[in-house]
Short mmCIF file of C-alpha atoms and ligand atoms in Angstrom, two decimals:
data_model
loop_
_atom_site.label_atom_id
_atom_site.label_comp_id
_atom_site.label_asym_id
_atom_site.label_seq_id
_atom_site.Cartn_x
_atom_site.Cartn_y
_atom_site.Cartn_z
CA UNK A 117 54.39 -54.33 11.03
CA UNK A 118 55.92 -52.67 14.04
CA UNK A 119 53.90 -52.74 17.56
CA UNK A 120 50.13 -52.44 17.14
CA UNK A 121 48.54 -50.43 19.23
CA UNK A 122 45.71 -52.97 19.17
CA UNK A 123 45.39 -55.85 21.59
CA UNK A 124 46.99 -58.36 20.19
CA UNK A 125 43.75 -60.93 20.68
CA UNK A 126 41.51 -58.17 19.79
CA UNK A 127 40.00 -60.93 16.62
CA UNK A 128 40.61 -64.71 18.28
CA UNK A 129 37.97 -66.64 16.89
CA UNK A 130 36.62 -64.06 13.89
CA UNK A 131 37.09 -64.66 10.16
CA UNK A 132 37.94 -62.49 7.16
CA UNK A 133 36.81 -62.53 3.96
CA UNK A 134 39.24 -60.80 1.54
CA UNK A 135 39.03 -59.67 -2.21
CA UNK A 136 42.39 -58.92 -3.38
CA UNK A 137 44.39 -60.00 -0.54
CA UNK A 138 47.16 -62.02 -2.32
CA UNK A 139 48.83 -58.54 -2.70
CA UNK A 140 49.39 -54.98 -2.01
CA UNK A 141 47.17 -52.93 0.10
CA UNK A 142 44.61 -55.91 1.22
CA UNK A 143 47.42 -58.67 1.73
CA UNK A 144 48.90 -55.76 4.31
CA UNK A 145 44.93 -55.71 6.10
CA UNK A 146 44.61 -59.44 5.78
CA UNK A 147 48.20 -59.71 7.55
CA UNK A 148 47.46 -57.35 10.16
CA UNK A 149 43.89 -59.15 10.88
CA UNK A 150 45.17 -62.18 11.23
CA UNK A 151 48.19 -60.82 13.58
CA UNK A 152 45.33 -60.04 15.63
CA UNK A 153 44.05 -63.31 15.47
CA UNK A 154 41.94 -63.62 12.84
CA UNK A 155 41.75 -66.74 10.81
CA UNK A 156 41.25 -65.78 6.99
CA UNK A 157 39.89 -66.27 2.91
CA UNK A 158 42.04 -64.20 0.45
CA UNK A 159 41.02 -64.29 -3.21
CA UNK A 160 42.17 -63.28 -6.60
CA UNK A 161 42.61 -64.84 -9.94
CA UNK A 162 46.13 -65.79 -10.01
CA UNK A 163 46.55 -68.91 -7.73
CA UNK A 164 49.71 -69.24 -7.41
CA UNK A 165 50.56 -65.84 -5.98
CA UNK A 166 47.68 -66.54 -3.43
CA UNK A 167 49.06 -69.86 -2.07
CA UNK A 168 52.39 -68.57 -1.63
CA UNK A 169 50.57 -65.39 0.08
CA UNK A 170 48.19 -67.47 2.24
CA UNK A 171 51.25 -69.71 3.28
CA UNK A 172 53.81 -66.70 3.85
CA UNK A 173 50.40 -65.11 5.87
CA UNK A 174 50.27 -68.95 7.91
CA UNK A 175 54.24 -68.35 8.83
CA UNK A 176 54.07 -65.28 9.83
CA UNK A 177 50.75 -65.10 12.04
CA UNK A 178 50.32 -68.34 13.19
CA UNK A 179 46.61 -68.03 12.35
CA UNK A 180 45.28 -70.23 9.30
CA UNK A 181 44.71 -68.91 5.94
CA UNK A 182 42.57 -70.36 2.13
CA UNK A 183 43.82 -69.16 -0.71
CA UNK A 184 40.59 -69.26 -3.07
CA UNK A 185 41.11 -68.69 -6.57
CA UNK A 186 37.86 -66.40 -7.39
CA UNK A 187 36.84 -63.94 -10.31
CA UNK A 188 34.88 -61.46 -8.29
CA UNK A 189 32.96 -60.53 -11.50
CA UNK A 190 31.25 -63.96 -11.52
CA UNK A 191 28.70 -64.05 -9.08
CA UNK A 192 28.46 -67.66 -9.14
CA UNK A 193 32.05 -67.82 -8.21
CA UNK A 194 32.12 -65.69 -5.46
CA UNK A 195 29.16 -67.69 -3.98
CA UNK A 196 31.46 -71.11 -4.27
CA UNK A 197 34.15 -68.49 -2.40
CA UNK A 198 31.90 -67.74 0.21
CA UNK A 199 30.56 -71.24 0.38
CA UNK A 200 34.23 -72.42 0.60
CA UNK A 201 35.21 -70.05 3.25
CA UNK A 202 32.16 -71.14 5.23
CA UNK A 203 33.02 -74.77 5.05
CA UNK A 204 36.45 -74.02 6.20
CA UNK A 205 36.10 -71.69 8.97
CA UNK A 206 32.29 -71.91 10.02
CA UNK A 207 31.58 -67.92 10.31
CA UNK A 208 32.54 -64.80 8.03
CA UNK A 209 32.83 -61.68 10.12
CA UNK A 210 34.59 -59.76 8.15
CA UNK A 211 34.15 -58.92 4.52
CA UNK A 212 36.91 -56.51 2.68
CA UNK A 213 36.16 -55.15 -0.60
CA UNK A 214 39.47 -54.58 -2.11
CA UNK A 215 39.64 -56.68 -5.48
CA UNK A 216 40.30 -53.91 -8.37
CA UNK A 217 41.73 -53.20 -11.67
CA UNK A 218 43.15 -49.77 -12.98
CA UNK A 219 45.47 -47.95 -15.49
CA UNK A 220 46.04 -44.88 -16.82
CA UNK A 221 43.87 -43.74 -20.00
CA UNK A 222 42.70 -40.37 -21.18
CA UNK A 223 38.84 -40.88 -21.79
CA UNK A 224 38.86 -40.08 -25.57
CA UNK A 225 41.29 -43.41 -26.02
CA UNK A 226 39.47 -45.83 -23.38
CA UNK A 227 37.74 -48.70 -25.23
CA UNK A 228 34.31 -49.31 -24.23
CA UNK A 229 36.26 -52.79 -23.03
CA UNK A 230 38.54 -50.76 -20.54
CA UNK A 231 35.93 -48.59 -18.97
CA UNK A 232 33.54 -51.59 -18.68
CA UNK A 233 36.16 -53.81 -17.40
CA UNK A 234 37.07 -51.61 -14.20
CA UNK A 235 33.26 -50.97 -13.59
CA UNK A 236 33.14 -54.66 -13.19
CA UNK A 237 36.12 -55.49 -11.06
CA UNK A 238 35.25 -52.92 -8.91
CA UNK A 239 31.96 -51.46 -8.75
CA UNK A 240 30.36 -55.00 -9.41
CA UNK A 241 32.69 -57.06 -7.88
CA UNK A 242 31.80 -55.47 -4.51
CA UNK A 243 28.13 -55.63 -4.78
CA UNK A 244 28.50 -59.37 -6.01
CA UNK A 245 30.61 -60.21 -2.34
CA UNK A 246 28.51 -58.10 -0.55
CA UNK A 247 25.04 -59.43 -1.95
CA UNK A 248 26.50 -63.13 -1.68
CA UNK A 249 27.81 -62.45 1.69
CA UNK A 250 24.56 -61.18 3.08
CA UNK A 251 22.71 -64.27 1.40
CA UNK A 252 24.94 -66.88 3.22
CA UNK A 253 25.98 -65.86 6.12
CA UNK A 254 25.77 -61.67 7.48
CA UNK A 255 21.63 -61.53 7.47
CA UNK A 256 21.49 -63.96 10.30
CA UNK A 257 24.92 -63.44 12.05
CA UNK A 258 25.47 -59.35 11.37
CA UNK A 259 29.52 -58.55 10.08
CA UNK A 260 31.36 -55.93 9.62
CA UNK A 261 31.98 -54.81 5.65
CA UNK A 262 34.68 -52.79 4.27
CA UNK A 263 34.81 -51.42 0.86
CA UNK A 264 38.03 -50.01 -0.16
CA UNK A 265 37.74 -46.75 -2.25
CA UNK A 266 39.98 -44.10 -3.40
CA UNK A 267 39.57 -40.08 -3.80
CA UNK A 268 39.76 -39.90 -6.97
CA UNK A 269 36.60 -39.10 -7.73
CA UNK A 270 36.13 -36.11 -4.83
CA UNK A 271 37.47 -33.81 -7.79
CA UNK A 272 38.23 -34.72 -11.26
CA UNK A 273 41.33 -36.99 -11.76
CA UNK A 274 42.39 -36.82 -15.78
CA UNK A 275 43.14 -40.36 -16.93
CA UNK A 276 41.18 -41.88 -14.55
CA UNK A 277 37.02 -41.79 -15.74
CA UNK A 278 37.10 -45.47 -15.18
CA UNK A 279 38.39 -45.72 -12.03
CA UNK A 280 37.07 -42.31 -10.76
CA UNK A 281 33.31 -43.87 -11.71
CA UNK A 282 33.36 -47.35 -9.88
CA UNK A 283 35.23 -45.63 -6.83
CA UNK A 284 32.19 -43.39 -6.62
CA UNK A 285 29.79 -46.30 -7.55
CA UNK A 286 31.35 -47.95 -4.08
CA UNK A 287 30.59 -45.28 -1.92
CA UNK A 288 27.27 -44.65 -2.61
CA UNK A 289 27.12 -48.59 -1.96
CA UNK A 290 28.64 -48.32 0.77
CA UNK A 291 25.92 -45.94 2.00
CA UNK A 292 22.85 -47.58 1.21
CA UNK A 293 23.42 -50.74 2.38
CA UNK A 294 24.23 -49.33 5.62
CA UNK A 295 21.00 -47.68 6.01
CA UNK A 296 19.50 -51.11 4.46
CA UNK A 297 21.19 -53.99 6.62
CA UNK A 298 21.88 -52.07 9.84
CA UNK A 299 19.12 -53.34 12.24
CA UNK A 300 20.54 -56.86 10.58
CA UNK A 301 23.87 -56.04 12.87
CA UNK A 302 26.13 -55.54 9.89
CA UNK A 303 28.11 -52.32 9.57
CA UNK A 304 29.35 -51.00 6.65
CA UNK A 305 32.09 -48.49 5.63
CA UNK A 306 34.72 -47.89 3.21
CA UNK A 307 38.47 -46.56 3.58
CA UNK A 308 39.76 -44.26 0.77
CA UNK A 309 43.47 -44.37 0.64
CA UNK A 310 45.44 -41.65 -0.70
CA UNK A 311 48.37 -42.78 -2.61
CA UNK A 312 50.30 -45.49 -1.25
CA UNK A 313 53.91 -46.33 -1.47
CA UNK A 314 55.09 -49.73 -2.14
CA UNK A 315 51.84 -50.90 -4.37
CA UNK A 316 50.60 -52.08 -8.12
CA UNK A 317 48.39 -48.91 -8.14
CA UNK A 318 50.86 -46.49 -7.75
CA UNK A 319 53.54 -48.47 -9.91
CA UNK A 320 50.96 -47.83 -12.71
CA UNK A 321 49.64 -44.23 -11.65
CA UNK A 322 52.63 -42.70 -10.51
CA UNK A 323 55.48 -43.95 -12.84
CA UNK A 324 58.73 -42.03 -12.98
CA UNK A 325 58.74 -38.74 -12.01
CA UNK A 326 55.27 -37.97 -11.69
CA UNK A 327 55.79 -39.80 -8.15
CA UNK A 328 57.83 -36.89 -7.04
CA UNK A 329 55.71 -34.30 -8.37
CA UNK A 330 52.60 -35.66 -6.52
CA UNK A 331 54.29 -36.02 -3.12
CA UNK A 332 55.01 -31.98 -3.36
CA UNK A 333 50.97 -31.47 -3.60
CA UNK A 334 50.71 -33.32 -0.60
CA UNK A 335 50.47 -31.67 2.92
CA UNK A 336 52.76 -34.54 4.84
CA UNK A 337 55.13 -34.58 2.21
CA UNK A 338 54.98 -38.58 1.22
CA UNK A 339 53.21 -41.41 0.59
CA UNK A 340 50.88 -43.45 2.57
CA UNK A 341 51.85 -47.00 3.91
CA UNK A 342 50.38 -50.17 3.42
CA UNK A 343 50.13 -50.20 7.77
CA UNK A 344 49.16 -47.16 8.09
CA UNK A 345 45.91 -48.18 6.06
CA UNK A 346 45.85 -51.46 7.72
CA UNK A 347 46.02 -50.18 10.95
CA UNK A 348 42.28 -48.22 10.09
CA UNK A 349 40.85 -51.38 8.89
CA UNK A 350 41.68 -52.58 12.11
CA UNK A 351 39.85 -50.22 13.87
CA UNK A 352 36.80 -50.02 11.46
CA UNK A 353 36.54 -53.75 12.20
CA UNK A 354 36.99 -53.66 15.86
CA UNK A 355 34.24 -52.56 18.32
CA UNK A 356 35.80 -49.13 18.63
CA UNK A 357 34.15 -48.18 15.87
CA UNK A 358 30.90 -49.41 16.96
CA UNK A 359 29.54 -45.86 16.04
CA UNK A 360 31.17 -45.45 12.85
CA UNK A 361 28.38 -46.61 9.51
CA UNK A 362 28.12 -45.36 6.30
CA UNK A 363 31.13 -43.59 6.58
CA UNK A 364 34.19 -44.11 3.88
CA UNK A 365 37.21 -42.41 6.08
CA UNK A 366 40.02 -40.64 3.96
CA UNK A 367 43.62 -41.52 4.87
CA UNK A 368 45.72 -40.06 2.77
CA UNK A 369 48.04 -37.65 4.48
CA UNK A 370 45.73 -34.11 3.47
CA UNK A 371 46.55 -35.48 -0.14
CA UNK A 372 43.00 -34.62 -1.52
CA UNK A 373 43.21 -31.18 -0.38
CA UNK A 374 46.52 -31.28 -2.07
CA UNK A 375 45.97 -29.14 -4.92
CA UNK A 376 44.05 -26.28 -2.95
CA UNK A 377 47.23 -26.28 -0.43
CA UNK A 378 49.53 -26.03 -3.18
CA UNK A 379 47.68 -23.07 -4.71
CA UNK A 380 47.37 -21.14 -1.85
CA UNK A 381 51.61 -21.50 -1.33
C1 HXC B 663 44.09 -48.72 -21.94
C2 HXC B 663 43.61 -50.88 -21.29
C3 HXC B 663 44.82 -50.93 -20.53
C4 HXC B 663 45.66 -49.78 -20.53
C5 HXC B 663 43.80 -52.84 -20.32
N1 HXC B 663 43.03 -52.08 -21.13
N2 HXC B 663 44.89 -52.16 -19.94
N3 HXC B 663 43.26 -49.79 -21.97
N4 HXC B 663 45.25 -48.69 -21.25
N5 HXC B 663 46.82 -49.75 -19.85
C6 HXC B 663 41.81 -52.47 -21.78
C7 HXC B 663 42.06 -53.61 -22.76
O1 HXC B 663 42.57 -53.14 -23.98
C8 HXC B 663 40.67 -54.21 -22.89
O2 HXC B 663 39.86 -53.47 -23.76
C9 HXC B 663 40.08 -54.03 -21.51
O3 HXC B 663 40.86 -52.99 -20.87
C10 HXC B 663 40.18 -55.29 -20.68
O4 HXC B 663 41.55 -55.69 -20.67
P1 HXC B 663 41.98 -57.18 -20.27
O5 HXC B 663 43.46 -57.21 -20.20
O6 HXC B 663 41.29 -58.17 -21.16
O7 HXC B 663 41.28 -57.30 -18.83
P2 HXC B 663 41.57 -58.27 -17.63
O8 HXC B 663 42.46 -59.42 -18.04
O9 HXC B 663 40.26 -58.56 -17.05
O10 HXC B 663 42.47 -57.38 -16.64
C11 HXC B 663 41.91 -56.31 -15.92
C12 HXC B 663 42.87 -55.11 -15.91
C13 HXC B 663 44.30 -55.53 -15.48
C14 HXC B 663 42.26 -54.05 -14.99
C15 HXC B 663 42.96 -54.54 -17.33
O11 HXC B 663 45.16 -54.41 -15.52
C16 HXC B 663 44.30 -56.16 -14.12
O12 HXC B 663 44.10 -57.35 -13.98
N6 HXC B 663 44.53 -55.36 -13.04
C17 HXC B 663 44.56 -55.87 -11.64
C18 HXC B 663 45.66 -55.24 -10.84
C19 HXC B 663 45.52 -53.74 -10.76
O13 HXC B 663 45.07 -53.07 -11.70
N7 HXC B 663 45.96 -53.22 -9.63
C20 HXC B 663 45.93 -51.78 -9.41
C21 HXC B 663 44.79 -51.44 -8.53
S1 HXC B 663 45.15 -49.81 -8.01
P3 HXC B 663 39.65 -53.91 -25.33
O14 HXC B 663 38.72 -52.86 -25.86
O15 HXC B 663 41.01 -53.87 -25.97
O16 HXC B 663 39.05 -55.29 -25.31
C22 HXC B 663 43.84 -48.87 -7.96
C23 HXC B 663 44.20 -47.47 -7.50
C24 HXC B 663 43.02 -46.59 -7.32
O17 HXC B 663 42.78 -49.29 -8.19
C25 HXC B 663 43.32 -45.18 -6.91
C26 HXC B 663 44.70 -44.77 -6.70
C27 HXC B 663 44.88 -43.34 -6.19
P1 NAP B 664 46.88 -54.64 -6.16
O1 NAP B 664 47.98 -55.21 -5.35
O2 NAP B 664 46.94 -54.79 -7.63
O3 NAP B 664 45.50 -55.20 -5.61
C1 NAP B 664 44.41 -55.51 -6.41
C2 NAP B 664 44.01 -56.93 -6.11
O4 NAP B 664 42.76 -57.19 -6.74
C3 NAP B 664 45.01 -57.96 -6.60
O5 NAP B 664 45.32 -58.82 -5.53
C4 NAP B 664 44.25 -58.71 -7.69
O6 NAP B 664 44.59 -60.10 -7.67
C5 NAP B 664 42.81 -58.50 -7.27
N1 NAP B 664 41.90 -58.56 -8.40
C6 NAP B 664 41.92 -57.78 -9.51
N2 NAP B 664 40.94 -58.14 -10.33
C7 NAP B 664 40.26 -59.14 -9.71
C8 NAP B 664 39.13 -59.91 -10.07
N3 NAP B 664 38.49 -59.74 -11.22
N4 NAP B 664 38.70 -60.87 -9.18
C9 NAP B 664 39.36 -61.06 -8.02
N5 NAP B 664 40.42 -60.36 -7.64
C10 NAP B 664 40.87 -59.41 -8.48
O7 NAP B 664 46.72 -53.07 -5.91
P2 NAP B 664 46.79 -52.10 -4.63
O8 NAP B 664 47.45 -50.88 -5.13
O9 NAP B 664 47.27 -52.77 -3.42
O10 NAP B 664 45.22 -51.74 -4.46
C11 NAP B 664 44.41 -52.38 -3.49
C12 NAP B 664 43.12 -51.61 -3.30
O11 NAP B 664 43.40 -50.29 -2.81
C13 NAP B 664 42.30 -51.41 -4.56
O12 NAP B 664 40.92 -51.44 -4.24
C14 NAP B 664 42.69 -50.03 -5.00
O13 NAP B 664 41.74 -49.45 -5.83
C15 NAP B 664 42.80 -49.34 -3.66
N6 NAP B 664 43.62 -48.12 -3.68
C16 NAP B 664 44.96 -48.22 -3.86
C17 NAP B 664 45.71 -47.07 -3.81
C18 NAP B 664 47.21 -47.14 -3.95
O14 NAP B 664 47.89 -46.13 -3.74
N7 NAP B 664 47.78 -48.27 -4.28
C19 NAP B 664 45.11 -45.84 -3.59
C20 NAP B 664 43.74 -45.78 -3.42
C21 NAP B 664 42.99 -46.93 -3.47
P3 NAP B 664 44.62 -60.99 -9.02
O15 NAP B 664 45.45 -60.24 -10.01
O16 NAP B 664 45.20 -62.30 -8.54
O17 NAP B 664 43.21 -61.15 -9.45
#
């Protein structure tokens, strides 16, 4: 991370919650939160990769970091997780939705398996952290929530049905509960990356050429970084975005609008 242009204190004494934050995408949030100050959880399924993340985080930050080994599809699970992180650090103000699962599969070969497993990951995985979440600790102490999306599902992306459906499953979440919990305090959005260099996701959905091929559909001419989404979960968690609710903000360099660009020359 270069220079922020956040205070550098701007989250002494708050606590992150983090699905998928042993790599990619969320381990660049959790790194920048706790830059900021924030002490954090990260979780995943593969515990070795989240010690050696949650130690690397420790290093770098100064701030402290649990590595909790969590399948976000158990719901029983993720309430030990929250439990765990509540025991630890005594608060949760921040919860980011970022655990997933995805791969590319035209819809006529997708086992019922495939299309129920990313549903599950995904689309139930974030209502199971939210819901436990609220239960413990948000209804009585308000938060801030972040569900991480995609746009893959703003038009039709082939190869994708799975993903496409628990992406859109997320943001309508993401809506109601903010019109449910907000006089509770918490506020609720999503952030819906465009493709971003340097991650699992795009090593499986843009292998080879296809990389080059999308980055000429897209008006900036490149990929997202892992910062450059960082940097908005930042601000969505920070008062300056006091106003913002309900809202899942696109950053993705025009890239949705791609395809109409490229038509029009
Ligand atoms: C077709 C596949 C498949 C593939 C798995 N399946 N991979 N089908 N093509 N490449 C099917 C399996 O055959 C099985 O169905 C079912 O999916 C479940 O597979 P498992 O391997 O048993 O599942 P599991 O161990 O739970 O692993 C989940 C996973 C895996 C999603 C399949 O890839 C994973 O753990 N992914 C996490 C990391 C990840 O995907 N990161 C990228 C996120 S990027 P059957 O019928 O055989 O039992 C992202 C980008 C969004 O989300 C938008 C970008 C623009
Ligand atoms: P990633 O590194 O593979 O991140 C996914 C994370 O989810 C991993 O840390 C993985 O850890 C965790 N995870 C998967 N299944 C889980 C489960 N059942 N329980 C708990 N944790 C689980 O991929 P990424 O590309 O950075 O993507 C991060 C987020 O950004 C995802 O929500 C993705 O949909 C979104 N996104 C990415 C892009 C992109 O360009 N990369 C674009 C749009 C949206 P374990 O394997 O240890 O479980």
């Amino acid at each position: 991370m270069g220079q922020s242009v956040f205070q550098k204190d701007l989250f002494k004494g708050k606590v992150a919650f983090v699905t998928g934050g042993g790599s990619g995408i969320c381990l660049g949030i959790t790194r920048h939160l706790m830059q900021h100050g924030a002490d954090t959880a990260i979780l995943g399924r593969k515990t070795e990769r989240l010690v050696q993340a949650a130690s690397d985080l420790e290093a770098s930050t100064g701030n402290k970091c649990a590595a909790i080994t969590c399948d976000v599809r158990d719901p029983k699970a993720v309430e030990t997780a929250i439990a765990a992180t509540l025991e630890r650090f005594g608060r949760i103000d921040f919860v980011v939705n970022g655990a997933a699962g995805n791969f590319l599969a035209p819809a006529a070969q997708l086992s019922y398996n495939g299309f129920r497993t990313v549903m599950d990951i995904d689309a139930n995985g974030t209502f199971n952290v939210c819901r436990a979440a609220f239960d413990a600790y948000l209804r009585d102490h308000g938060g801030v929530i972040l569900n991480i999306s995609a746009t893959l599902h703003y038009g039709a992306t082939p190869m994708q049905i799975h993903a496409s459906a628990a992406k859109a499953a997320i943001d309508s979440m993401t809506r109601t509960l903010a019109v449910e919990w907000a006089g509770l305090g918490i506020r609720i959005n999503g952030i819906a990356p465009g493709p971003i260099d340097d991650t699992e996701g795009m090593s499986r959905l843009a292998p080879g050429d296809l990389k080059d091929r999308m980055i000429a559909s897209i008006p900036i001419k490149r990929f997202g970084t892992i910062d450059e989404i960082a940097n908005l979960a930042v601000f969505l968690c920070s008062d300056a975005a006091s106003l913002i609710h309900g809202a899942t903000i696109v950053a993705d360099g025009g890239a949705w609008m791609g395809m109409t660009k490229s038509l029009a020359g």
